[in-house]
XYZ file of C-alpha atoms in Angstrom:
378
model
C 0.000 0.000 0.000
C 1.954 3.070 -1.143
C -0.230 5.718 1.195
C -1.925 5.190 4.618
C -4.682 7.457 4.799
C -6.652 8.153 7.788
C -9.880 8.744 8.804
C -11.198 12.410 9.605
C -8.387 13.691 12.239
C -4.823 13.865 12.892
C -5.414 10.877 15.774
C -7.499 8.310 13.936
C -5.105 8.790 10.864
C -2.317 7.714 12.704
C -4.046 4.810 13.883
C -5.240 3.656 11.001
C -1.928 3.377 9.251
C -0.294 1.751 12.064
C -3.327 -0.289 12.024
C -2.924 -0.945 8.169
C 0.450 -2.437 9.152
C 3.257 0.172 8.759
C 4.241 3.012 10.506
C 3.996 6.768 9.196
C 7.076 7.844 8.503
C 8.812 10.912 8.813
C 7.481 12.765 5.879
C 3.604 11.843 6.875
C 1.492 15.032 6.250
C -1.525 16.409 7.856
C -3.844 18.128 5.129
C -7.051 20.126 6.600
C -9.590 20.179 3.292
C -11.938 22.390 2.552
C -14.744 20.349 4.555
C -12.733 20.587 7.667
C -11.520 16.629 7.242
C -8.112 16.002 8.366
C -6.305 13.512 5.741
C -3.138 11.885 6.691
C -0.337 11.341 3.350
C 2.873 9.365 4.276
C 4.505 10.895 0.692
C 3.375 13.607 -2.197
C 0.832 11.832 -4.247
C 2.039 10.527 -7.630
C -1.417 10.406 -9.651
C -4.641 12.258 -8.905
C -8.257 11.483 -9.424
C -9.927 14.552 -10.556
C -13.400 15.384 -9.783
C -14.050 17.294 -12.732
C -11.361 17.679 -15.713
C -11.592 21.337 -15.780
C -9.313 20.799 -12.159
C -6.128 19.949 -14.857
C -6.248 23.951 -14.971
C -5.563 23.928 -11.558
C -2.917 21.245 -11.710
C -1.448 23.369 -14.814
C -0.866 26.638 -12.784
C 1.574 24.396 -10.715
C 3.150 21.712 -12.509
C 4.716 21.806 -16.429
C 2.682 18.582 -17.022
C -0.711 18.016 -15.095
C -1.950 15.349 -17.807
C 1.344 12.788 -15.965
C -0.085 13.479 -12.514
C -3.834 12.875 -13.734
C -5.221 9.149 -12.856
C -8.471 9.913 -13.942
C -11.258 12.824 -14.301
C -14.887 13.403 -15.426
C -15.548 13.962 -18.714
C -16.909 17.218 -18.625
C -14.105 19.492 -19.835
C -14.033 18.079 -23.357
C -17.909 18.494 -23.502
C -18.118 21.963 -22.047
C -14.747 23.916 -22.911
C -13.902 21.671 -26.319
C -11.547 24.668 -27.474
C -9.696 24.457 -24.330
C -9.715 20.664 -23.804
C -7.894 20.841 -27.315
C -5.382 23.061 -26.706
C -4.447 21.211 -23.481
C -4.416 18.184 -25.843
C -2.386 19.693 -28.843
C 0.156 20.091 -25.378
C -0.223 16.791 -23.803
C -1.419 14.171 -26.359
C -1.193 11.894 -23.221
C -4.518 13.383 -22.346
C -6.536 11.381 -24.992
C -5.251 8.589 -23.004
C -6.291 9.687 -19.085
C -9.641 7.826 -18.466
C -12.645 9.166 -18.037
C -14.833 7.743 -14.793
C -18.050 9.929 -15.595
C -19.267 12.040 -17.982
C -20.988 15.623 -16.703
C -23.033 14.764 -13.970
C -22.373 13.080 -10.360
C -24.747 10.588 -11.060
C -22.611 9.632 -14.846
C -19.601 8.566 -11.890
C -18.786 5.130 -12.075
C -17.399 4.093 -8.901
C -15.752 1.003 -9.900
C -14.063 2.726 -12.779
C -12.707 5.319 -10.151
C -11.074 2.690 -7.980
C -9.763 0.829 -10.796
C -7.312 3.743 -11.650
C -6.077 3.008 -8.434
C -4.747 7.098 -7.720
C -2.900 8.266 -4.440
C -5.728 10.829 -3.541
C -8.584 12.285 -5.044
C -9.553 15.921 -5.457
C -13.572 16.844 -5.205
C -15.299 20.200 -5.569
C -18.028 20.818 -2.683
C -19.936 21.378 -5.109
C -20.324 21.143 -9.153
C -20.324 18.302 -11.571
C -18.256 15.636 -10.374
C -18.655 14.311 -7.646
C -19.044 16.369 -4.225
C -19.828 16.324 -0.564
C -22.841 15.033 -0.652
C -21.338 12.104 -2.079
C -21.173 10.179 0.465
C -21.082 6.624 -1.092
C -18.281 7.585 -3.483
C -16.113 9.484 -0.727
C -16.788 6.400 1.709
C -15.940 3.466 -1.036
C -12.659 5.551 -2.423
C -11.532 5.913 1.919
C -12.053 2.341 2.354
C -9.909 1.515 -0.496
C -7.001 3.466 0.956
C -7.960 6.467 -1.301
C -7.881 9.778 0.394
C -10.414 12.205 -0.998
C -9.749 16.055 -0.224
C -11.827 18.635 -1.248
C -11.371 21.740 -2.797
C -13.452 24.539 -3.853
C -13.349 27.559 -6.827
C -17.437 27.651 -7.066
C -19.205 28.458 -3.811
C -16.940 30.984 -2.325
C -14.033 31.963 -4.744
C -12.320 34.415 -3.502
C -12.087 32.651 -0.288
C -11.450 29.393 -1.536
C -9.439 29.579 -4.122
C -6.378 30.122 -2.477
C -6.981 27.500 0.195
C -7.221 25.280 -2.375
C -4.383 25.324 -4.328
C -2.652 24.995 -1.147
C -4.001 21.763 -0.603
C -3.368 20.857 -4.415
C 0.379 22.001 -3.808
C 0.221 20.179 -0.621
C -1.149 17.124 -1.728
C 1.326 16.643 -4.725
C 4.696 17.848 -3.049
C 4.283 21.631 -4.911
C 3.824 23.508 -1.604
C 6.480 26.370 -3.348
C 4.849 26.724 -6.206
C 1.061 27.191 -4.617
C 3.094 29.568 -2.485
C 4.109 31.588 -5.084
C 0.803 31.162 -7.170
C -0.762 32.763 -4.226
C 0.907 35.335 -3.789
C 0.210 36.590 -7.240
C -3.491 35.866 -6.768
C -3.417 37.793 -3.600
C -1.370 41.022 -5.131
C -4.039 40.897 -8.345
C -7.189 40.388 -5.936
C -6.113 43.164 -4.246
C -5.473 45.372 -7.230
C -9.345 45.624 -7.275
C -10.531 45.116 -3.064
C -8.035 47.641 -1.979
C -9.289 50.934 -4.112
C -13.035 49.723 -2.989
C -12.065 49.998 0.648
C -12.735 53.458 0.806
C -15.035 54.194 -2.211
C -18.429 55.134 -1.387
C -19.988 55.962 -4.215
C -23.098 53.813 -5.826
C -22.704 50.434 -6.758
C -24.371 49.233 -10.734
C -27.161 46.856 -10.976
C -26.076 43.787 -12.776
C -28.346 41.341 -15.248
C -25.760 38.786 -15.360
C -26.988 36.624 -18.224
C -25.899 32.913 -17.893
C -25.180 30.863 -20.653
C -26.869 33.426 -23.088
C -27.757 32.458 -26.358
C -27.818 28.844 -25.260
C -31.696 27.511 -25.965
C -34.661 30.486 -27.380
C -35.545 31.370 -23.487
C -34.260 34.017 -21.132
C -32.941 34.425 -18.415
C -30.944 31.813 -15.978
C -28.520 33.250 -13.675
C -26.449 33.118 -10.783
C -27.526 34.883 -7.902
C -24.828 33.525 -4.800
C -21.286 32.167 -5.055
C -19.413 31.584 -8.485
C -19.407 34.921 -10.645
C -21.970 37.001 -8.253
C -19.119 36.509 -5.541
C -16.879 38.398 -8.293
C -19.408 40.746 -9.288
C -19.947 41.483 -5.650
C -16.214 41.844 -4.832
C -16.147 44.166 -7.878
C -18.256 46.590 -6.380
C -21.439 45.883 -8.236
C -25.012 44.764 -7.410
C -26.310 41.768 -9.182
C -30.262 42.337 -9.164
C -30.933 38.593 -8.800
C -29.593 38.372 -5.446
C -32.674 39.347 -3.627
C -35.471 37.240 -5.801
C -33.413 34.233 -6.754
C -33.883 31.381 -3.791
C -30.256 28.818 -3.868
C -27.404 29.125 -6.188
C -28.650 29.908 -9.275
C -32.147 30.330 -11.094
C -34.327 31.930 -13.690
C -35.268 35.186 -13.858
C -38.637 36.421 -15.230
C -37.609 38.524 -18.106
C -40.383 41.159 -17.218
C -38.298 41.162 -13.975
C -35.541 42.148 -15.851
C -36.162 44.744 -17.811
C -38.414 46.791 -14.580
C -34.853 46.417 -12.928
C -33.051 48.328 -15.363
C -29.475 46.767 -14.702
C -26.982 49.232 -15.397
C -25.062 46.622 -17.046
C -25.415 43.185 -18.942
C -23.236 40.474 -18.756
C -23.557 37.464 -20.834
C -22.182 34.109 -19.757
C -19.970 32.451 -22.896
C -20.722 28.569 -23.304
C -20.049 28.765 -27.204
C -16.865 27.141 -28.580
C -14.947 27.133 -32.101
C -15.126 23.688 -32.214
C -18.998 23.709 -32.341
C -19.159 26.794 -34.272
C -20.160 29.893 -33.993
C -24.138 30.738 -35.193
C -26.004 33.878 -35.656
C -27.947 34.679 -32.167
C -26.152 31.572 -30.591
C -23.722 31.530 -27.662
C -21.043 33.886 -26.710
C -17.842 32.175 -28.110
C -14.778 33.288 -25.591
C -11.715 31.086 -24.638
C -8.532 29.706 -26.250
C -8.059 30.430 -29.261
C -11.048 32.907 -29.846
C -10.111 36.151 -31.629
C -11.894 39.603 -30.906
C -13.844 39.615 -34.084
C -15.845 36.421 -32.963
C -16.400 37.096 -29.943
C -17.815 41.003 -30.123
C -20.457 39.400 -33.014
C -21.750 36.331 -30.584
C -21.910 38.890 -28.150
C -23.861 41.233 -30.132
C -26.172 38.585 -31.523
C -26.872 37.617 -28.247
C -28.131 41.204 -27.109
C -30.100 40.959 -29.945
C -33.170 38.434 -28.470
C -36.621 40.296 -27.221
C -36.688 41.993 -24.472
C -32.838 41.919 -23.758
C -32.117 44.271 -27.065
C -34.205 47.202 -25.651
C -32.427 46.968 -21.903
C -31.178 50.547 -22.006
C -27.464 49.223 -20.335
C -27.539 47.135 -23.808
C -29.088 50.143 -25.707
C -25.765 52.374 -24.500
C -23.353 49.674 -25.435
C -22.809 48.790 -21.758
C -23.207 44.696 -22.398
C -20.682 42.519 -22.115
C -19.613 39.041 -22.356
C -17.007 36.577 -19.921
C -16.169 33.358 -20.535
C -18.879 31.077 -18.767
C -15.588 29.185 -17.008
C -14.234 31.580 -14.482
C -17.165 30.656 -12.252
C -15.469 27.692 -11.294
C -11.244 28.221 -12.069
C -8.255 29.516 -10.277
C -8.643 31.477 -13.083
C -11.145 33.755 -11.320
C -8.886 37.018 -10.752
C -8.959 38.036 -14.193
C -12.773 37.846 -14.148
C -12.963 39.926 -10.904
C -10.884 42.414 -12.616
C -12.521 42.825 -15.750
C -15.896 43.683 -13.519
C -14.095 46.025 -11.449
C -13.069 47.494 -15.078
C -16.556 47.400 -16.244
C -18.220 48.516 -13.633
C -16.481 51.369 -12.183
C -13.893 52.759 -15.082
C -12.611 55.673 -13.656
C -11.671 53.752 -10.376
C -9.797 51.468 -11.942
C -8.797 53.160 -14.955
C -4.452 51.848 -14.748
C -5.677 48.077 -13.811
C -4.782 46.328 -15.986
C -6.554 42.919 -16.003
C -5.297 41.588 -19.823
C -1.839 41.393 -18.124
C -2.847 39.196 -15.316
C -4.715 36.630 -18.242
C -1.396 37.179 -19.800
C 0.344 36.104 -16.062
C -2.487 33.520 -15.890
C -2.176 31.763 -19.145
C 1.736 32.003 -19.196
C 1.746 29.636 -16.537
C -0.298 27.132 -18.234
C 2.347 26.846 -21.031
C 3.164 24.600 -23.157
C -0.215 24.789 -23.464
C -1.359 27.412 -25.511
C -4.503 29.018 -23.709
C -4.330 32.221 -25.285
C -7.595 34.193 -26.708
C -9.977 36.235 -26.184
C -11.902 35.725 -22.165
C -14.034 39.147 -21.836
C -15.800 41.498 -24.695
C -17.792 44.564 -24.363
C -20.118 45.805 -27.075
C -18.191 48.874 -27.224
C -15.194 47.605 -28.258
């Protein structure tokens, strides 16, 4: 057994592995996740189950290859960010090769496929696609098999989280220096936008942030808690959903919409190159996406009833971010391109196309680079 694990503190952990018949040795590590469990690791785990694939970001931001550390993932980064699934491909052909033990959904995960791959730990969102912690089966079958599971967390409180989390990533897989010095940047760039909002009192725009726009004919699912109203929030704006919109995310009534008035629309991208771009479809943003694409998906999205005579849309003030950031250490350069948006003057010298820049430098080889936020008046 190449890792003892333990159970949920410090003291059972150690008596499990001496249990399990060999002693933790010298380099044993305590790991506090992001549900308060305690995980015991005798060594830096080799190979990694992901919960969901978009996590090889993650994984990217630390290590030059995250495919070799990768056991297994869910399959939902090829289905929901094809452009960027293929550029981390084009990088690490190995990738074709990782398996895949579900497909988008928590209820896709095959459990015996997951313990097959046979990886050091696990890594689970607390939420999301993959599996999460209220997966108890999963998370009690992958512990009994000597698989630790530890999760982590970019969706339900990013800017709190996100940090944390790579911690336990760099933790987990013996890159404690390099999460140290990824969070160091995040914290400088987060701060680029919290620190000037400190002392500002002036008002704070309404928000319509519109998610996955252009997707299907209807309007208007959003996000009202967590994921990109944290950012919007943290940005200094006011997303009008917040108040009427019970749990994570919901629909709006589009009536509802357009009495609020938003001072500014943001559309969610979901559209890819690989799919194709189509007249009034999805926002196309991401890898590879150049500006010309992505201000006419954004435009024909504005275009639908009721959204095209929003006055915010009417003065150019509509916008588009790649769908992605809601759940990515990514998340910064989302937070600044709001602060941008939303307050101009403020933040006139920030700079948030240098921090992608940072961001995506550190994914190399692969080649993330594109187009991530559009504004109509561009």
């Amino acid at each position: 057994m190449q890792r003892k694990i333990s159970a949920l503190s410090g003291l059972l952990g150690l008596a499990a592995a001496l249990l399990t018949g060999g002693a933790v040795g010298v380099s044993a590590m305590e790991i506090t996740d992001l549900k308060g469990r305690t995980v015991t690791l005798e060594n830096p785990a080799e190979r990694v189950l992901l919960g969901e694939g978009r996590f090889l970001i993650a994984l990217g931001l630390l290590t030059e290859d995250p495919v070799a550390r990768t056991a297994g993932m869910l399959g939902e980064f090829q289905r929901f960010d094809p452009d960027g699934y293929a550029r981390f491909s084009a990088a690490f052909p190995a990738l074709k090769d990782i398996p895949t033990y579900g497909q988008t959904t928590t209820e896709s995960v095959s459990l015996e496929t997951a313990l097959s791959l046979q990886p050091d730990a696990a890594f689970f969102g607390l939420s999301g696609h993959g599996p999460n912690e209220r997966s108890q089966v999963v998370i009690d079958a992958l512990t009994e098999a000597g698989i630790p599971v530890l999760f982590i967390d970019f969706r339900d409180n990013p800017l709190e989280h996100t940090a944390r989390s790579m911690e336990i990533i760099g933790q987990v897989l013996g890159l404690e220096a390099e999460a140290k010095e990824y969070n160091a940047f995040y914290r400088t760039e987060i701060a680029r936008v919290t620190g000037p909002l400190k002392g500002f009192a002036g008002p704070k725009p309404s928000v319509f942030l519109d998610v996955r726009a252009g997707l299907g004919s209807g309007c208007c699912f959003t996000i009202a808690r967590g994921m990109l109203s944290t950012l919007i929030d943290a940005a200094g704006g006011r997303n009008i959903a917040a108040d009427v919109v019970p749990g994570a995310a919901g629909p709006l009534n589009l009536e509802y919409v357009i009495e609020s008035n938003p001072d500014l629309y943001i559309g969610t991208a979901v559209g890819s190159l690989k799919r194709g771009a189509t007249p009034g479809g999805p926002i196309v943003l991401g890898a590879g996406v150049d500006e010309e694409t992505a201000t006419k998906t954004l435009a024909g999205v504005t275009v639908r009833p009721g959204i095209s005579s929003l006055p915010a849309v009417e003065a150019k003030r509509a916008y588009g971010i790649w769908h992605h950031f809601y759940n990515s250490p990514l998340n910064v350069y989302a937070l600044q391109v709001f602060a941008k948006w939303l307050h101009p003057e403020l933040f006139a010298e920030l700079d948030p196309e240098a921090t992608k820049a940072a961001l995506l430098g550190r994914l190399k080889p692969a080649d993330m680079d594109g187009v991530y936020a559009v504004s109509l008046s561009e």
